[in-house]
Coordinates of C-alpha atoms in Angstrom, one line a residue:
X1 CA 52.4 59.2 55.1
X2 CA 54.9 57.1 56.9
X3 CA 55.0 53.3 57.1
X4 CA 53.5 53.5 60.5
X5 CA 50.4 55.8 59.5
X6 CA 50.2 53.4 56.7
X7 CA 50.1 50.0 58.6
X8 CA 47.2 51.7 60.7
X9 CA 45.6 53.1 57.8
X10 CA 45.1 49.6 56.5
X11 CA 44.4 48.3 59.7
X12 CA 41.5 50.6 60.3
X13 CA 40.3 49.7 56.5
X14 CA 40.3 46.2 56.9
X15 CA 39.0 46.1 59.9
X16 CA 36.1 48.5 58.3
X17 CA 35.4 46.1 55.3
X18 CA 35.4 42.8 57.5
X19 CA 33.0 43.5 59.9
X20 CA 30.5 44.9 57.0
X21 CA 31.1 41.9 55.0
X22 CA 30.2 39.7 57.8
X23 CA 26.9 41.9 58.6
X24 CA 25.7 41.4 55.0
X25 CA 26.6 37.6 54.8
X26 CA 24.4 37.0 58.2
X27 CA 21.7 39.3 56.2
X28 CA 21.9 37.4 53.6
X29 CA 22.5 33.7 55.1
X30 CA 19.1 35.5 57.2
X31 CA 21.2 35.2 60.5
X32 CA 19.6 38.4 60.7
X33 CA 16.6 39.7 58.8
X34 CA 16.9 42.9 56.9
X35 CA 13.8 45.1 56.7
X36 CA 11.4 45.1 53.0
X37 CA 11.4 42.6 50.8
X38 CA 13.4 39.3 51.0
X39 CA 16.1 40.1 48.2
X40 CA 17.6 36.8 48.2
X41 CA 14.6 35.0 46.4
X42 CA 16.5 36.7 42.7
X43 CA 19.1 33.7 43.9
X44 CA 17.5 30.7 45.6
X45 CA 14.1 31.2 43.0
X46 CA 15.2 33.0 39.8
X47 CA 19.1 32.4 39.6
X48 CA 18.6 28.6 40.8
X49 CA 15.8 28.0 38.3
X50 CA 18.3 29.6 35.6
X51 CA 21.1 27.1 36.8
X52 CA 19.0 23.6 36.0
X53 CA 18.5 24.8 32.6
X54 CA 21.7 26.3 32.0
X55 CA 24.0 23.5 32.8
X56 CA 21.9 21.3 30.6
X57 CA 23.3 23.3 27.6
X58 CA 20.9 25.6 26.7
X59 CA 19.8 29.3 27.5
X60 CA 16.3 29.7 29.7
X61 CA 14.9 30.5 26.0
X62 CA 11.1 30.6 27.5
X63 CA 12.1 32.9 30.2
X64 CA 11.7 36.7 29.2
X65 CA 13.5 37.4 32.6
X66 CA 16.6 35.8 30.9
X67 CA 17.6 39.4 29.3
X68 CA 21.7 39.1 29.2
X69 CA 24.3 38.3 27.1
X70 CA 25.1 34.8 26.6
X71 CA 28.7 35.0 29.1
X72 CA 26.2 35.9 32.3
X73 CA 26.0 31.9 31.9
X74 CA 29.1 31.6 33.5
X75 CA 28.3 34.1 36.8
X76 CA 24.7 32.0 36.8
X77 CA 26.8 28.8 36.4
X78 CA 29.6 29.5 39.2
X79 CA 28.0 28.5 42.3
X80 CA 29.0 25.0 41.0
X81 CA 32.8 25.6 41.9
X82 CA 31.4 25.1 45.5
X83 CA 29.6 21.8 45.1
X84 CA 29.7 21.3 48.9
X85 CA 27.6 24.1 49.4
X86 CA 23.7 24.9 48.1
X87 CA 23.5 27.1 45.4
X88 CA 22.3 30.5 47.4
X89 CA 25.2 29.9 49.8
X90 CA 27.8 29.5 47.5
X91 CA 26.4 31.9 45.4
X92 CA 27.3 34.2 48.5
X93 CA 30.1 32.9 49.5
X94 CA 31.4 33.8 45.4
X95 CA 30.1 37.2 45.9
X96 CA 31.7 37.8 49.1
X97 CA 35.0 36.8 47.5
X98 CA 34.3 39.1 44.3
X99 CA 33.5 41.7 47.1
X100 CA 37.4 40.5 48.0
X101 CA 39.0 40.6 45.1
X102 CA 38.1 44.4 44.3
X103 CA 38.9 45.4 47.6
X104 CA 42.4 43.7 46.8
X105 CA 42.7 45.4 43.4
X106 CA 42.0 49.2 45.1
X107 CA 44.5 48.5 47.4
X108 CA 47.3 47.5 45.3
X109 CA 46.8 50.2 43.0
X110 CA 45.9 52.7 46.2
X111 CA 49.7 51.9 47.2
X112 CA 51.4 52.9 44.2
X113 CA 53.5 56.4 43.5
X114 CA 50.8 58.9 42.9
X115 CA 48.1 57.2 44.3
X116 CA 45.8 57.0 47.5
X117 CA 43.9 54.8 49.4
X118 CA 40.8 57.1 49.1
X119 CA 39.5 54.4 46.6
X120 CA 39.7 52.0 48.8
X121 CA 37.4 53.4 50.8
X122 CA 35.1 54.5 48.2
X123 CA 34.5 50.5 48.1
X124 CA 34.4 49.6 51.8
X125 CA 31.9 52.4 52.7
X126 CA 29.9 52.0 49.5
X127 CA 29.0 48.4 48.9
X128 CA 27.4 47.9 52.0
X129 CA 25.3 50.8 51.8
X130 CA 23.1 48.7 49.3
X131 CA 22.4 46.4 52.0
X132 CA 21.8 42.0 51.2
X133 CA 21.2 43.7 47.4
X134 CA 24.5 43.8 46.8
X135 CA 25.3 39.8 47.6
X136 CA 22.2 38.6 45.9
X137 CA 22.6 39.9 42.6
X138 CA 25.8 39.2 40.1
X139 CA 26.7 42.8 39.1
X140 CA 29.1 42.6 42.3
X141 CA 31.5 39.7 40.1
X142 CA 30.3 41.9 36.6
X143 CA 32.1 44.9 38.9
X144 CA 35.5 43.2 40.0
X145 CA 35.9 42.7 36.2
X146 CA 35.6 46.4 35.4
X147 CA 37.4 47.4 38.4
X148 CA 40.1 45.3 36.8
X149 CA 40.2 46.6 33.2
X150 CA 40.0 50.0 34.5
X151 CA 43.2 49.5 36.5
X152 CA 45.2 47.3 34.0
X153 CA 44.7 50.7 32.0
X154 CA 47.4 52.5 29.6
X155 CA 49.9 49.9 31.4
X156 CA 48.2 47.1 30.1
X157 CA 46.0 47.9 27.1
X158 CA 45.1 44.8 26.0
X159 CA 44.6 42.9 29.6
X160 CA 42.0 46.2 29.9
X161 CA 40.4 45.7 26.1
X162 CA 40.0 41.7 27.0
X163 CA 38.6 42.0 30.1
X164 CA 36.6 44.9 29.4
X165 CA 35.3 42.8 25.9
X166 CA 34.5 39.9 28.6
X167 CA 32.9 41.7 30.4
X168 CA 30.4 43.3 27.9
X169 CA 29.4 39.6 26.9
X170 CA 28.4 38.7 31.0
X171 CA 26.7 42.5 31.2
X172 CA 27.0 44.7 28.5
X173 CA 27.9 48.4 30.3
X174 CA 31.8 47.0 30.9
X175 CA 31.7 47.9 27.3
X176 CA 31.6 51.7 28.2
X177 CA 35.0 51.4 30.0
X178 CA 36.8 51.3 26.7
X179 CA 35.5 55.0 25.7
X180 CA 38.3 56.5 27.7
X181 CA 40.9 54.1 26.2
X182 CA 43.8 55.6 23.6
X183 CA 45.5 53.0 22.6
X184 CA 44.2 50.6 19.5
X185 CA 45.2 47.3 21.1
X186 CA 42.8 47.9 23.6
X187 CA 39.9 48.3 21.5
X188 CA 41.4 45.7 19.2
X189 CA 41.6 43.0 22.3
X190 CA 38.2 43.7 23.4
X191 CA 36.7 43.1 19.7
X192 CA 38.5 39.8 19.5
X193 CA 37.7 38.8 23.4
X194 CA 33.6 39.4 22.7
X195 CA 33.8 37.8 19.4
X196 CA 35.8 34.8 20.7
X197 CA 33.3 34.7 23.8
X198 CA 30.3 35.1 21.7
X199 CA 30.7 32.8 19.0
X200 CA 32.1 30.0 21.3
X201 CA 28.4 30.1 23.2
X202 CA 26.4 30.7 19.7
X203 CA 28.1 27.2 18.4
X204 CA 27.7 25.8 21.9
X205 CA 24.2 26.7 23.6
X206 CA 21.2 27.6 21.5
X207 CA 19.6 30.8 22.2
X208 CA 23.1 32.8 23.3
X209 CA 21.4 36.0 22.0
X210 CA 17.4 35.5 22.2
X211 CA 18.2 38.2 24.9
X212 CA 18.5 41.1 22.9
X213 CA 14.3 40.6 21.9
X214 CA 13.6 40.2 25.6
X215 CA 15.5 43.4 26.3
X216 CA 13.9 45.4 23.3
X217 CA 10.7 44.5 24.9
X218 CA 11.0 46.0 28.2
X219 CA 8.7 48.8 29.5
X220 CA 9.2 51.2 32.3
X221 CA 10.1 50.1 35.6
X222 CA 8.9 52.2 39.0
X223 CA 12.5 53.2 39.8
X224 CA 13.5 55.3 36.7
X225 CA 14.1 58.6 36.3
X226 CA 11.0 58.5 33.6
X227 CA 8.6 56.7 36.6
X228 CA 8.3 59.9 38.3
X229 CA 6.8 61.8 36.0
X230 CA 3.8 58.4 36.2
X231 CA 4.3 58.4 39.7
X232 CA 3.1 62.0 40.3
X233 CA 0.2 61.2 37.0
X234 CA -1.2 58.6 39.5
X235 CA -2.0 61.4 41.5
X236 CA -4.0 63.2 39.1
X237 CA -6.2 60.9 37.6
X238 CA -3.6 58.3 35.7
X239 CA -5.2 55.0 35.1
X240 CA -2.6 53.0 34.7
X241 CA -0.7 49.2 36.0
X242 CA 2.4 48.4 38.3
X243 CA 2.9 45.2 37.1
X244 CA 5.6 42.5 37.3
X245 CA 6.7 42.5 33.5
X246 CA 10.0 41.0 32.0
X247 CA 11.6 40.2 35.3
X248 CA 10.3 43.9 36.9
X249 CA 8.0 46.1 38.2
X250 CA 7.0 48.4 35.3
X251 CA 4.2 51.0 34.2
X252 CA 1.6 49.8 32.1
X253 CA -0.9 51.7 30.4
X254 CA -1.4 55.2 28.5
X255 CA 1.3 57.2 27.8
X256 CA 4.1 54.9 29.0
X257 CA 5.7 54.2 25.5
X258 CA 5.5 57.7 25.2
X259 CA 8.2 57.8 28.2
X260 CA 10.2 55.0 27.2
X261 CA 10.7 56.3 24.1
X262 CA 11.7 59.7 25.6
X263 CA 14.1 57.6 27.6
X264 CA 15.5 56.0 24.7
X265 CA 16.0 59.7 23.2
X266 CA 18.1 60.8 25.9
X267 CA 20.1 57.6 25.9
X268 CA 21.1 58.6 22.7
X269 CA 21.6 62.3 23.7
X270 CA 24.1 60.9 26.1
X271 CA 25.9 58.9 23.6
X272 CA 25.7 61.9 21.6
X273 CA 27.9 64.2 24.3
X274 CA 30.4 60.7 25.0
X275 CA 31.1 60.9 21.1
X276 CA 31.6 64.9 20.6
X277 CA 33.5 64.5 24.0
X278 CA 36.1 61.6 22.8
X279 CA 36.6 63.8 19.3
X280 CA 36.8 66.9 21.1
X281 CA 39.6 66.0 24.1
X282 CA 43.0 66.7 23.7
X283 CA 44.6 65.9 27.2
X284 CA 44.5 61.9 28.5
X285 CA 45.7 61.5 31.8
X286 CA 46.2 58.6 33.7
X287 CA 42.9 59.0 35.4
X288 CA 41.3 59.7 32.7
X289 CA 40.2 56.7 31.3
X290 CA 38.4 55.8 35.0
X291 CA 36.8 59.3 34.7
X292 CA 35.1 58.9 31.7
X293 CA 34.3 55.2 32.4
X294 CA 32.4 56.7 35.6
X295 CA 31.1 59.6 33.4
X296 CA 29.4 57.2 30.5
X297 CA 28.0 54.6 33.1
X298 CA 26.8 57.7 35.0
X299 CA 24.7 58.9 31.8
X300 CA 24.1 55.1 30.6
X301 CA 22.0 54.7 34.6
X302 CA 20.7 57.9 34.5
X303 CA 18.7 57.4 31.2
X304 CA 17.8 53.9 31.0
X305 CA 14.0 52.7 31.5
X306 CA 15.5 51.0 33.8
X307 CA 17.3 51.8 37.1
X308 CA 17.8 49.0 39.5
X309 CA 19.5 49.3 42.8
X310 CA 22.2 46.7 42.1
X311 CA 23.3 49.2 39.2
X312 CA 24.5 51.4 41.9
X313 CA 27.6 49.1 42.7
X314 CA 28.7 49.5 39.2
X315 CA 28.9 53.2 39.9
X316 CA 30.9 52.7 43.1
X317 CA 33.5 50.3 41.8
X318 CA 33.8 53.0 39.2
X319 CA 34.1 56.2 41.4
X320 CA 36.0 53.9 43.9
X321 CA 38.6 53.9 40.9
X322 CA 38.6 57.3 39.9
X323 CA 39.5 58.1 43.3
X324 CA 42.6 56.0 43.5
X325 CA 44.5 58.5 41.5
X326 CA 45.5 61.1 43.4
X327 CA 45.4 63.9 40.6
X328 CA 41.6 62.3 40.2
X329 CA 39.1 65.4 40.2
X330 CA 35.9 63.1 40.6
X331 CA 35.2 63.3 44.8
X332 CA 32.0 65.2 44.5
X333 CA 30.9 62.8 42.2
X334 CA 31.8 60.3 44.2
X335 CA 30.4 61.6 47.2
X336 CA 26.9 61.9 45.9
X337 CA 26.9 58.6 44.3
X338 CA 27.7 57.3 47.6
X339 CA 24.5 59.5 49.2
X340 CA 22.4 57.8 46.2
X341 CA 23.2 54.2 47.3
X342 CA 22.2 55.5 50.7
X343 CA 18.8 56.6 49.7
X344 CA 18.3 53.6 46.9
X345 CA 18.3 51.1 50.5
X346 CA 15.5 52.8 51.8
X347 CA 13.9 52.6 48.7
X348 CA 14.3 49.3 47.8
X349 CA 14.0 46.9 49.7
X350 CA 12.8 48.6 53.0
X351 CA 10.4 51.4 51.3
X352 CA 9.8 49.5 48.2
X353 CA 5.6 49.1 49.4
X354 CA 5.5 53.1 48.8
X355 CA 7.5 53.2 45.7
X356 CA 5.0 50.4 43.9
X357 CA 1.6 52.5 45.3
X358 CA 3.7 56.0 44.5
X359 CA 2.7 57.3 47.7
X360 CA 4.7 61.1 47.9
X361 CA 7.2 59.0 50.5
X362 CA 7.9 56.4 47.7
X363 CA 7.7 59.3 45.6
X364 CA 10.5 61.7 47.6
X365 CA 12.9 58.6 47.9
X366 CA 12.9 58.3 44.3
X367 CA 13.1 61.9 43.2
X368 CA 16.2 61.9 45.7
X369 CA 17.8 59.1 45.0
X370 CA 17.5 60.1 41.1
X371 CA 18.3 63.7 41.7
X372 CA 21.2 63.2 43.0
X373 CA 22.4 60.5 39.9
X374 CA 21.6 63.5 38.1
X375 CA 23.7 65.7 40.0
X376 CA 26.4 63.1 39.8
X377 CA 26.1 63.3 36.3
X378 CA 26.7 66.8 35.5
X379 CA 29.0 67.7 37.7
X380 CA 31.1 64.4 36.2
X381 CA 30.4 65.0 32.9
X382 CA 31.2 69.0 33.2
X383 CA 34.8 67.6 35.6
X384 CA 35.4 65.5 32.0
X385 CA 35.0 67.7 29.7
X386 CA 37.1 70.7 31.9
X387 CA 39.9 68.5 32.6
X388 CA 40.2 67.2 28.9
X389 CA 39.2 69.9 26.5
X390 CA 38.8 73.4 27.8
X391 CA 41.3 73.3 30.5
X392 CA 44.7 75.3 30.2
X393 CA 47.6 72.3 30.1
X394 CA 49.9 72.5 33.7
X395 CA 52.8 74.1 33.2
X396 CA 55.8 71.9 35.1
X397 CA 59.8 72.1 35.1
X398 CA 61.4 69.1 33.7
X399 CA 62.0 67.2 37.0
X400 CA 58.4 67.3 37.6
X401 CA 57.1 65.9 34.4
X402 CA 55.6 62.2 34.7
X403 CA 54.5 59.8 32.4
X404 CA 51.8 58.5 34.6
X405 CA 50.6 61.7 34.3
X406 CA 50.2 62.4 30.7
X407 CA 49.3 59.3 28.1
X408 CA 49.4 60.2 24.1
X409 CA 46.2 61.0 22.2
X410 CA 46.9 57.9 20.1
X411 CA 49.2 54.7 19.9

């Protein structure tokens, strides 16, 4: 493309991600009011409550809501950078410039020899298909740290293990972006950075890890892939509870352990396939890190009792990265995790009532929205696994061999 197709180009994408942006802030400012439930309550209720106790020096430790690492502090904390603003706006206003910074990050890398802007627009189009969710949760600044591990990649190994080790401490699945990674310093920096990060909050703040019992604890909420199977039981004579428990709506009653702990068994199916994967690959592109990055989260959402619409902007950062490299073989992927954060707006917030009395419209939204994760996950994992272990190497003359093409198996 020529300079001039390029200039319009970025034009049109700018001009694309600013007026979204400024729909969602006036959804979320309520300028405007989006349909379902009012979203920004997790902020001006929850995340404000968290703030008074945090920046006293101590975790929420009688809060069984409060299930994260002990570095989410700082995202809870952050609204304080703005003093001349109340804590749900500048809470915004940060997310908005997270929202920024990624956009920044896709483009700069999108510009580069062998790359494209189609990333770029994975991001633009995606976010603000989750609707005021995306601005009222802080999974969006979680994202712009993965989004910038992923691209400090083989360049940068340990810029990607640090940030990618930071990031596990504020949200734990950052830690899955390191599965891709061949070089020992990244693993190495990401060890240190988590430690470092840890330990510093364990000797400052009481509590730093009381999270991991609140976590253990959890049930299974209405939006999982396991709910459906108690959706569709309410139908035919199941007796049990949607209730608000640890910071959700989950199941309660007969036979829901039963599906969490089938939940947990595919979990660890899926961890299962990541390890034989990493032993069994023998080519590591430049993409590939991003690819299975996108593939593990993919798997890690998929299977979790838990699947909450904000998770769905970690997916789009991460196909939004995969499909920065031009020699990237994740679009389909892509594209149906772009359909999925479609459909997870109509279920939550606007057709949330249906999903919490598993009418069969509450019921189809979810069995879409979750199909198609699934999809997105096969087809991923199956793009991985092709383009890594059972694929025939490209043969190339000299001249057109790359190094940004082809990154050793180890350091």
């Amino acid at each position: 493309m020529d300079r001039t197709g390029v200039r319009r180009a970025l034009a049109l994408l700018l001009l694309t991600w600013g007026a979204s942006r400024l729909v969602l802030l006036l959804f979320v400012l309520k300028v405007f009011v989006f349909p379902g439930a009012d979203v920004t309550t997790d902020v001006s209720v929850i995340y404000q409550g968290w703030y008074e106790v945090l920046r006293h020096g101590t975790f929420p430790l009688d809060d069984v809501t409060w299930q994260y690492p002990p570095a989410a502090a700082l995202a809870i904390l952050a609204p304080a950078l703005l003093p001349f603003l109340d804590y749900p706006t500048a809470f915004f206003v940060l997310a908005f410039l997270a929202d920024l910074v990624v956009l920044s990050l896709l483009l700069y890398a999108g510009l580069r020899p062998g790359r494209t802007l189609r990333g770029a627009w994975v991001w633009v189009i995606g976010v603000p298909l989750l609707g005021p969710t995306v601005y009222s949760r802080y999974d969006l600044l979680v994202t712009a740290v993965a989004v910038a591990a992923l691209l400090a990649g083989s360049r940068h190994p340990r810029l990607m293990g640090a940030l990618a080790g930071f990031g596990a401490m504020v949200k734990v699945w950052p830690a899955l972006l390191l599965l891709g990674a061949v070089r020992r310093r990244a693993w190495a920096a990401a060890a240190l950075t988590a430690a470092g990060v840890g330990a510093l909050f364990a000797v400052a703040m009481p509590g730093a890890f009381a999270f991991l019992t609140f976590q253990r604890d959890r049930g299974t909420e209405v939006e999982s892939l396991g709910a459906l199977v108690l959706h569709v039981a309410r139908h035919y004579g199941w007796h049990g509870e949607v209730l608000l428990n640890y910071g959700s709506i989950e199941f309660l009653g007969p036979q829901v352990k039963a599906v969490s702990t089938a939940a947990l068994l595919l979990t660890a199916l899926a961890f299962g396939w990541l390890l034989l994967w990493r032993l069994s690959a023998v080519r590591f592109r430049s993409h590939t890190p991003a690819d299975a990055a996108f593939t593990a989260v993919l798997m890690f959402t998929v299977t979790s009792r838990v699947i909450s619409p904000q998770y769905l902007v970690w997916l789009v950062g991460l196909a939004a990265v995969c499909l920065c490299f031009r020699a990237g073989r994740m679009t389909w992927p892509a594209v149906l995790v772009l359909l999925a954060t479609f459909v997870t707006v109509l279920e939550f917030p606007v057709g949330f009532s249906h999903v919490v009395v598993s009418d069969w419209y509450g019921i189809t939204l979810l069995a879409l929205r979750n199909g198609l994760l699934v999809a997105a996950t096969v087809w991923a994992a199956r793009v991985l696994w092709r383009s890594t272990v059972t694929e025939a190497p490209e043969t190339r003359l000299p001249a057109q061999a790359s190094r940004s093409e082809e990154t050793p198996v180890s350091s």
